[in-house]
mmCIF file of C-alpha atoms in Angstrom:
data_model
loop_
_atom_site.group_PDB
_atom_site.id
_atom_site.type_symbol
_atom_site.label_atom_id
_atom_site.label_comp_id
_atom_site.label_asym_id
_atom_site.label_seq_id
_atom_site.Cartn_x
_atom_site.Cartn_y
_atom_site.Cartn_z
ATOM 1 C CA UNK A 1 -179.263 32.302 76.440
ATOM 2 C CA UNK A 2 -175.764 31.470 77.513
ATOM 3 C CA UNK A 3 -173.278 31.064 74.693
ATOM 4 C CA UNK A 4 -170.490 28.586 75.250
ATOM 5 C CA UNK A 5 -167.493 28.715 72.990
ATOM 6 C CA UNK A 6 -164.236 26.906 73.405
ATOM 7 C CA UNK A 7 -161.568 29.557 73.156
ATOM 8 C CA UNK A 8 -158.713 29.408 70.683
ATOM 9 C CA UNK A 9 -155.903 29.615 73.218
ATOM 10 C CA UNK A 10 -153.271 29.422 70.495
ATOM 11 C CA UNK A 11 -154.609 32.527 68.789
ATOM 12 C CA UNK A 12 -154.785 34.339 72.111
ATOM 13 C CA UNK A 13 -151.210 33.390 73.010
ATOM 14 C CA UNK A 14 -149.956 34.561 69.625
ATOM 15 C CA UNK A 15 -151.789 37.858 70.078
ATOM 16 C CA UNK A 16 -149.859 38.273 73.359
ATOM 17 C CA UNK A 17 -146.589 37.397 71.634
ATOM 18 C CA UNK A 18 -146.249 34.172 73.625
ATOM 19 C CA UNK A 19 -144.621 31.021 72.328
ATOM 20 C CA UNK A 20 -146.894 28.309 70.924
ATOM 21 C CA UNK A 21 -145.568 24.749 70.575
ATOM 22 C CA UNK A 22 -147.300 22.389 68.191
ATOM 23 C CA UNK A 23 -147.110 18.668 67.564
ATOM 24 C CA UNK A 24 -147.669 17.426 64.025
ATOM 25 C CA UNK A 25 -150.128 14.563 63.638
ATOM 26 C CA UNK A 26 -149.201 12.593 60.546
ATOM 27 C CA UNK A 27 -150.151 8.992 61.269
ATOM 28 C CA UNK A 28 -152.272 8.757 64.435
ATOM 29 C CA UNK A 29 -155.962 8.953 63.639
ATOM 30 C CA UNK A 30 -157.620 8.359 66.993
ATOM 31 C CA UNK A 31 -158.667 10.910 69.624
ATOM 32 C CA UNK A 32 -155.965 9.655 72.016
ATOM 33 C CA UNK A 33 -153.381 11.855 70.311
ATOM 34 C CA UNK A 34 -155.103 14.982 71.646
ATOM 35 C CA UNK A 35 -154.731 13.747 75.224
ATOM 36 C CA UNK A 36 -151.098 12.801 74.578
ATOM 37 C CA UNK A 37 -150.419 16.298 73.269
ATOM 38 C CA UNK A 38 -152.046 17.888 76.318
ATOM 39 C CA UNK A 39 -150.149 15.669 78.755
ATOM 40 C CA UNK A 40 -146.844 16.548 77.054
ATOM 41 C CA UNK A 41 -147.535 20.274 77.334
ATOM 42 C CA UNK A 42 -148.249 21.202 73.739
ATOM 43 C CA UNK A 43 -150.484 24.141 72.872
ATOM 44 C CA UNK A 44 -151.762 22.836 69.549
ATOM 45 C CA UNK A 45 -151.855 19.888 67.235
ATOM 46 C CA UNK A 46 -151.254 20.185 63.514
ATOM 47 C CA UNK A 47 -153.208 17.527 61.571
ATOM 48 C CA UNK A 48 -151.500 16.939 58.207
ATOM 49 C CA UNK A 49 -154.158 16.250 55.620
ATOM 50 C CA UNK A 50 -151.789 17.048 52.744
ATOM 51 C CA UNK A 51 -149.031 14.507 53.261
ATOM 52 C CA UNK A 52 -150.824 11.771 55.196
ATOM 53 C CA UNK A 53 -153.761 9.380 55.014
ATOM 54 C CA UNK A 54 -156.000 11.277 57.446
ATOM 55 C CA UNK A 55 -159.588 11.699 56.293
ATOM 56 C CA UNK A 56 -161.892 14.470 57.270
ATOM 57 C CA UNK A 57 -163.791 12.109 59.558
ATOM 58 C CA UNK A 58 -160.612 11.135 61.405
ATOM 59 C CA UNK A 59 -159.429 14.773 61.562
ATOM 60 C CA UNK A 60 -162.806 15.738 63.041
ATOM 61 C CA UNK A 61 -162.605 13.061 65.769
ATOM 62 C CA UNK A 62 -159.099 14.142 66.785
ATOM 63 C CA UNK A 63 -160.080 17.810 66.676
ATOM 64 C CA UNK A 64 -163.202 17.474 68.776
ATOM 65 C CA UNK A 65 -161.201 15.546 71.380
ATOM 66 C CA UNK A 66 -158.563 18.278 71.378
ATOM 67 C CA UNK A 67 -161.231 20.877 72.221
ATOM 68 C CA UNK A 68 -161.910 19.146 75.501
ATOM 69 C CA UNK A 69 -158.259 19.305 76.568
ATOM 70 C CA UNK A 70 -157.521 22.941 75.741
ATOM 71 C CA UNK A 71 -155.465 21.925 72.723
ATOM 72 C CA UNK A 72 -156.036 23.996 69.579
ATOM 73 C CA UNK A 73 -156.816 21.737 66.592
ATOM 74 C CA UNK A 74 -155.295 23.017 63.356
ATOM 75 C CA UNK A 75 -155.190 21.224 60.021
ATOM 76 C CA UNK A 76 -153.096 21.621 56.924
ATOM 77 C CA UNK A 77 -155.520 20.872 54.139
ATOM 78 C CA UNK A 78 -154.484 19.535 50.776
ATOM 79 C CA UNK A 79 -155.927 22.196 48.488
ATOM 80 C CA UNK A 80 -157.061 25.776 48.016
ATOM 81 C CA UNK A 81 -160.677 24.717 47.586
ATOM 82 C CA UNK A 82 -163.289 26.555 49.621
ATOM 83 C CA UNK A 83 -165.187 23.383 50.613
ATOM 84 C CA UNK A 84 -162.054 21.760 52.047
ATOM 85 C CA UNK A 85 -161.450 24.791 54.257
ATOM 86 C CA UNK A 86 -165.037 25.199 55.433
ATOM 87 C CA UNK A 87 -165.698 21.494 56.004
ATOM 88 C CA UNK A 88 -162.781 21.167 58.388
ATOM 89 C CA UNK A 89 -163.761 24.319 60.278
ATOM 90 C CA UNK A 90 -167.337 23.013 60.465
ATOM 91 C CA UNK A 91 -166.071 19.693 61.863
ATOM 92 C CA UNK A 92 -164.157 20.792 64.957
ATOM 93 C CA UNK A 93 -161.211 22.736 63.597
ATOM 94 C CA UNK A 94 -160.106 26.013 65.129
ATOM 95 C CA UNK A 95 -157.336 26.801 62.674
ATOM 96 C CA UNK A 96 -156.262 26.222 59.141
ATOM 97 C CA UNK A 97 -152.877 26.116 57.423
ATOM 98 C CA UNK A 98 -153.324 26.507 53.693
ATOM 99 C CA UNK A 99 -150.247 25.348 51.745
ATOM 100 C CA UNK A 100 -148.467 26.808 48.762
ATOM 101 C CA UNK A 101 -149.524 30.454 49.121
ATOM 102 C CA UNK A 102 -147.477 32.616 46.772
ATOM 103 C CA UNK A 103 -149.411 35.869 46.589
ATOM 104 C CA UNK A 104 -151.666 38.276 48.447
ATOM 105 C CA UNK A 105 -154.503 37.285 46.084
ATOM 106 C CA UNK A 106 -154.228 33.647 47.217
ATOM 107 C CA UNK A 107 -154.106 34.751 50.853
ATOM 108 C CA UNK A 108 -157.214 36.856 50.323
ATOM 109 C CA UNK A 109 -158.991 33.765 49.031
ATOM 110 C CA UNK A 110 -158.376 32.035 52.342
ATOM 111 C CA UNK A 111 -160.060 34.878 54.191
ATOM 112 C CA UNK A 112 -162.937 34.948 51.737
ATOM 113 C CA UNK A 113 -163.617 31.256 52.180
ATOM 114 C CA UNK A 114 -163.202 31.239 55.981
ATOM 115 C CA UNK A 115 -164.862 34.436 57.165
ATOM 116 C CA UNK A 116 -168.542 35.169 57.150
ATOM 117 C CA UNK A 117 -170.174 38.094 55.300
ATOM 118 C CA UNK A 118 -169.484 40.907 54.958
ATOM 119 C CA UNK A 119 -165.742 40.134 55.152
ATOM 120 C CA UNK A 120 -165.980 36.787 53.420
ATOM 121 C CA UNK A 121 -168.443 34.292 52.013
ATOM 122 C CA UNK A 122 -168.267 31.309 54.370
ATOM 123 C CA UNK A 123 -171.586 29.459 54.513
ATOM 124 C CA UNK A 124 -173.346 29.487 57.878
ATOM 125 C CA UNK A 125 -172.879 26.113 59.616
ATOM 126 C CA UNK A 126 -175.428 26.502 62.423
ATOM 127 C CA UNK A 127 -174.585 24.511 65.550
ATOM 128 C CA UNK A 128 -171.146 22.899 65.541
ATOM 129 C CA UNK A 129 -168.728 21.284 67.964
ATOM 130 C CA UNK A 130 -166.586 24.403 68.437
ATOM 131 C CA UNK A 131 -169.701 25.975 69.992
ATOM 132 C CA UNK A 132 -170.387 22.812 72.031
ATOM 133 C CA UNK A 133 -173.537 22.553 69.876
ATOM 134 C CA UNK A 134 -175.109 25.557 71.558
ATOM 135 C CA UNK A 135 -177.552 27.475 69.359
ATOM 136 C CA UNK A 136 -177.088 31.221 69.787
ATOM 137 C CA UNK A 137 -178.487 33.557 67.139
ATOM 138 C CA UNK A 138 -176.696 33.163 63.799
ATOM 139 C CA UNK A 139 -175.117 36.640 63.923
ATOM 140 C CA UNK A 140 -173.506 35.627 67.212
ATOM 141 C CA UNK A 141 -172.309 32.354 65.759
ATOM 142 C CA UNK A 142 -170.690 34.185 62.869
ATOM 143 C CA UNK A 143 -169.022 36.706 65.119
ATOM 144 C CA UNK A 144 -167.617 34.127 67.508
ATOM 145 C CA UNK A 145 -166.257 31.856 64.833
ATOM 146 C CA UNK A 146 -164.706 34.764 62.906
ATOM 147 C CA UNK A 147 -162.951 35.798 66.108
ATOM 148 C CA UNK A 148 -161.809 32.300 67.105
ATOM 149 C CA UNK A 149 -160.521 30.794 63.855
ATOM 150 C CA UNK A 150 -156.776 31.032 63.235
ATOM 151 C CA UNK A 151 -155.845 31.449 59.556
ATOM 152 C CA UNK A 152 -152.318 30.735 58.450
ATOM 153 C CA UNK A 153 -150.849 31.120 54.964
ATOM 154 C CA UNK A 154 -148.009 28.727 54.292
ATOM 155 C CA UNK A 155 -145.176 30.083 52.141
ATOM 156 C CA UNK A 156 -143.213 27.268 50.611
ATOM 157 C CA UNK A 157 -141.439 28.791 47.598
ATOM 158 C CA UNK A 158 -139.062 31.683 46.942
ATOM 159 C CA UNK A 159 -142.006 33.449 45.271
ATOM 160 C CA UNK A 160 -144.051 33.232 48.459
ATOM 161 C CA UNK A 161 -141.127 34.465 50.491
ATOM 162 C CA UNK A 162 -140.600 37.389 48.136
ATOM 163 C CA UNK A 163 -144.290 38.311 48.511
ATOM 164 C CA UNK A 164 -144.351 37.768 52.268
ATOM 165 C CA UNK A 165 -144.994 41.425 53.050
ATOM 166 C CA UNK A 166 -148.000 41.598 50.736
ATOM 167 C CA UNK A 167 -149.346 38.318 52.140
ATOM 168 C CA UNK A 168 -148.891 39.509 55.737
ATOM 169 C CA UNK A 169 -150.756 42.711 54.890
ATOM 170 C CA UNK A 170 -153.963 40.812 54.078
ATOM 171 C CA UNK A 171 -156.619 41.543 56.693
ATOM 172 C CA UNK A 172 -157.790 38.291 58.281
ATOM 173 C CA UNK A 173 -154.581 36.362 57.848
ATOM 174 C CA UNK A 174 -153.229 35.760 61.368
ATOM 175 C CA UNK A 175 -149.955 34.027 60.641
ATOM 176 C CA UNK A 176 -147.425 33.236 57.943
ATOM 177 C CA UNK A 177 -145.972 29.770 58.417
ATOM 178 C CA UNK A 178 -142.767 28.926 56.558
ATOM 179 C CA UNK A 179 -142.713 25.469 55.018
ATOM 180 C CA UNK A 180 -138.986 25.370 55.523
ATOM 181 C CA UNK A 181 -138.334 21.946 54.041
ATOM 182 C CA UNK A 182 -140.105 22.842 50.805
ATOM 183 C CA UNK A 183 -138.455 26.243 50.597
ATOM 184 C CA UNK A 184 -134.982 24.758 50.989
ATOM 185 C CA UNK A 185 -135.718 22.115 48.410
ATOM 186 C CA UNK A 186 -137.110 24.517 45.822
ATOM 187 C CA UNK A 187 -134.163 26.909 46.357
ATOM 188 C CA UNK A 188 -131.752 24.202 45.324
ATOM 189 C CA UNK A 189 -129.807 23.997 48.541
ATOM 190 C CA UNK A 190 -129.559 20.767 50.541
ATOM 191 C CA UNK A 191 -133.167 19.951 51.542
ATOM 192 C CA UNK A 192 -133.587 20.692 55.214
ATOM 193 C CA UNK A 193 -130.354 22.712 55.578
ATOM 194 C CA UNK A 194 -131.884 25.306 57.867
ATOM 195 C CA UNK A 195 -128.561 26.900 58.671
ATOM 196 C CA UNK A 196 -127.729 27.775 55.084
ATOM 197 C CA UNK A 197 -127.295 31.543 54.529
ATOM 198 C CA UNK A 198 -130.141 31.541 51.975
ATOM 199 C CA UNK A 199 -132.483 30.024 54.536
ATOM 200 C CA UNK A 200 -131.447 32.589 57.080
ATOM 201 C CA UNK A 201 -132.470 35.236 54.507
ATOM 202 C CA UNK A 202 -135.821 33.493 54.163
ATOM 203 C CA UNK A 203 -136.437 33.520 57.913
ATOM 204 C CA UNK A 204 -135.408 37.157 58.239
ATOM 205 C CA UNK A 205 -137.538 38.273 55.293
ATOM 206 C CA UNK A 206 -140.684 36.684 56.640
ATOM 207 C CA UNK A 207 -139.994 37.829 60.166
ATOM 208 C CA UNK A 208 -139.692 41.448 58.987
ATOM 209 C CA UNK A 209 -142.957 41.155 57.051
ATOM 210 C CA UNK A 210 -144.768 39.734 60.085
ATOM 211 C CA UNK A 211 -143.369 42.415 62.416
ATOM 212 C CA UNK A 212 -144.430 45.196 60.037
ATOM 213 C CA UNK A 213 -148.008 44.016 59.810
ATOM 214 C CA UNK A 214 -148.491 42.625 63.318
ATOM 215 C CA UNK A 215 -148.835 39.002 62.239
ATOM 216 C CA UNK A 216 -147.469 35.895 63.879
ATOM 217 C CA UNK A 217 -144.642 33.928 62.313
ATOM 218 C CA UNK A 218 -144.545 30.153 62.312
ATOM 219 C CA UNK A 219 -141.927 27.650 61.104
ATOM 220 C CA UNK A 220 -142.178 23.990 60.298
ATOM 221 C CA UNK A 221 -139.131 21.719 59.978
ATOM 222 C CA UNK A 222 -137.366 22.992 63.099
ATOM 223 C CA UNK A 223 -137.514 19.661 64.842
ATOM 224 C CA UNK A 224 -134.873 18.690 67.371
ATOM 225 C CA UNK A 225 -132.406 21.451 66.407
ATOM 226 C CA UNK A 226 -132.096 23.513 69.570
ATOM 227 C CA UNK A 227 -129.764 26.092 67.992
ATOM 228 C CA UNK A 228 -132.203 26.681 65.169
ATOM 229 C CA UNK A 229 -135.160 26.886 67.519
ATOM 230 C CA UNK A 230 -133.350 29.443 69.658
ATOM 231 C CA UNK A 231 -132.458 31.461 66.568
ATOM 232 C CA UNK A 232 -136.066 31.445 65.336
ATOM 233 C CA UNK A 233 -137.496 32.442 68.678
ATOM 234 C CA UNK A 234 -134.979 35.256 68.870
ATOM 235 C CA UNK A 235 -135.979 36.354 65.394
ATOM 236 C CA UNK A 236 -139.645 36.585 66.484
ATOM 237 C CA UNK A 237 -141.131 33.187 65.565
ATOM 238 C CA UNK A 238 -143.820 32.346 68.092
ATOM 239 C CA UNK A 239 -145.339 29.221 66.502
ATOM 240 C CA UNK A 240 -143.050 26.213 66.171
ATOM 241 C CA UNK A 241 -143.926 22.703 65.118
ATOM 242 C CA UNK A 242 -141.241 20.874 67.029
ATOM 243 C CA UNK A 243 -142.090 17.212 66.496
ATOM 244 C CA UNK A 244 -144.533 14.660 65.104
ATOM 245 C CA UNK A 245 -146.387 11.646 66.340
ATOM 246 C CA UNK A 246 -144.316 9.073 64.449
ATOM 247 C CA UNK A 247 -141.130 11.057 64.948
ATOM 248 C CA UNK A 248 -141.434 10.862 68.694
ATOM 249 C CA UNK A 249 -142.307 7.203 68.542
ATOM 250 C CA UNK A 250 -139.310 6.401 66.355
ATOM 251 C CA UNK A 251 -136.875 8.447 68.389
ATOM 252 C CA UNK A 252 -137.841 6.616 71.545
ATOM 253 C CA UNK A 253 -138.285 3.130 70.100
ATOM 254 C CA UNK A 254 -135.110 2.782 68.071
ATOM 255 C CA UNK A 255 -132.578 3.303 70.931
ATOM 256 C CA UNK A 256 -134.709 1.151 73.220
ATOM 257 C CA UNK A 257 -134.699 -1.742 70.788
ATOM 258 C CA UNK A 258 -130.961 -1.344 70.192
ATOM 259 C CA UNK A 259 -130.259 -1.324 73.908
ATOM 260 C CA UNK A 260 -132.160 -4.521 74.607
ATOM 261 C CA UNK A 261 -130.729 -6.305 71.564
ATOM 262 C CA UNK A 262 -127.241 -5.445 72.864
ATOM 263 C CA UNK A 263 -127.971 -7.535 75.970
ATOM 264 C CA UNK A 264 -128.229 -10.750 73.967
ATOM 265 C CA UNK A 265 -125.167 -13.038 74.077
#
């Protein structure tokens, strides 16, 4: 029996220390966004199920479409619940970002919920879209999905940053992603001030933890700031969310509307 599995190209690129660029999907809830991301040259889409209205059904439709275009579908879920993690992975997802991880114990829970026995306790889904609905033996399904799924722990507080080395050491966690907007807000500096010395310490602390344990480093909130993006890449970040669906729409539409209105007498 031939086993067809859509490869997680993002996970493979990160393993080769190559740069991965991701587009956040906050408002669009139709499969078209996957094709748009592919045409623009992104590697992955990041479906925000924590801060947006996207349902699991919509996230699944977008994710399955992404599989056909070589775009890695990743979702930020809204909780630490096992069923939220597994249901998205069973519905077309190839990666998870779990928010508000402050400790190695919480990171270990991600692995437990998302890996099959003996490493974890994920329930066997049978045939799913990430296998193109092929039906290999269940041990093969488990092995493939364990290999392909990208698991990211989001650190969004000073506590999470302080524990970054312990989090990075957890077997099965592939990446630490810094929720930079939340970290800056919680630290009491101007929210989004990515150039503040305290934020530079955050980036450097997480980068050192990821280097020590061979894990990828990701950063959110680095949108449109070329100097910051260059700094983060130089520091070792290889996963950057550099824009969002509505952000790109707004940035193009606003100057266009202003330009045409200026033509009126």
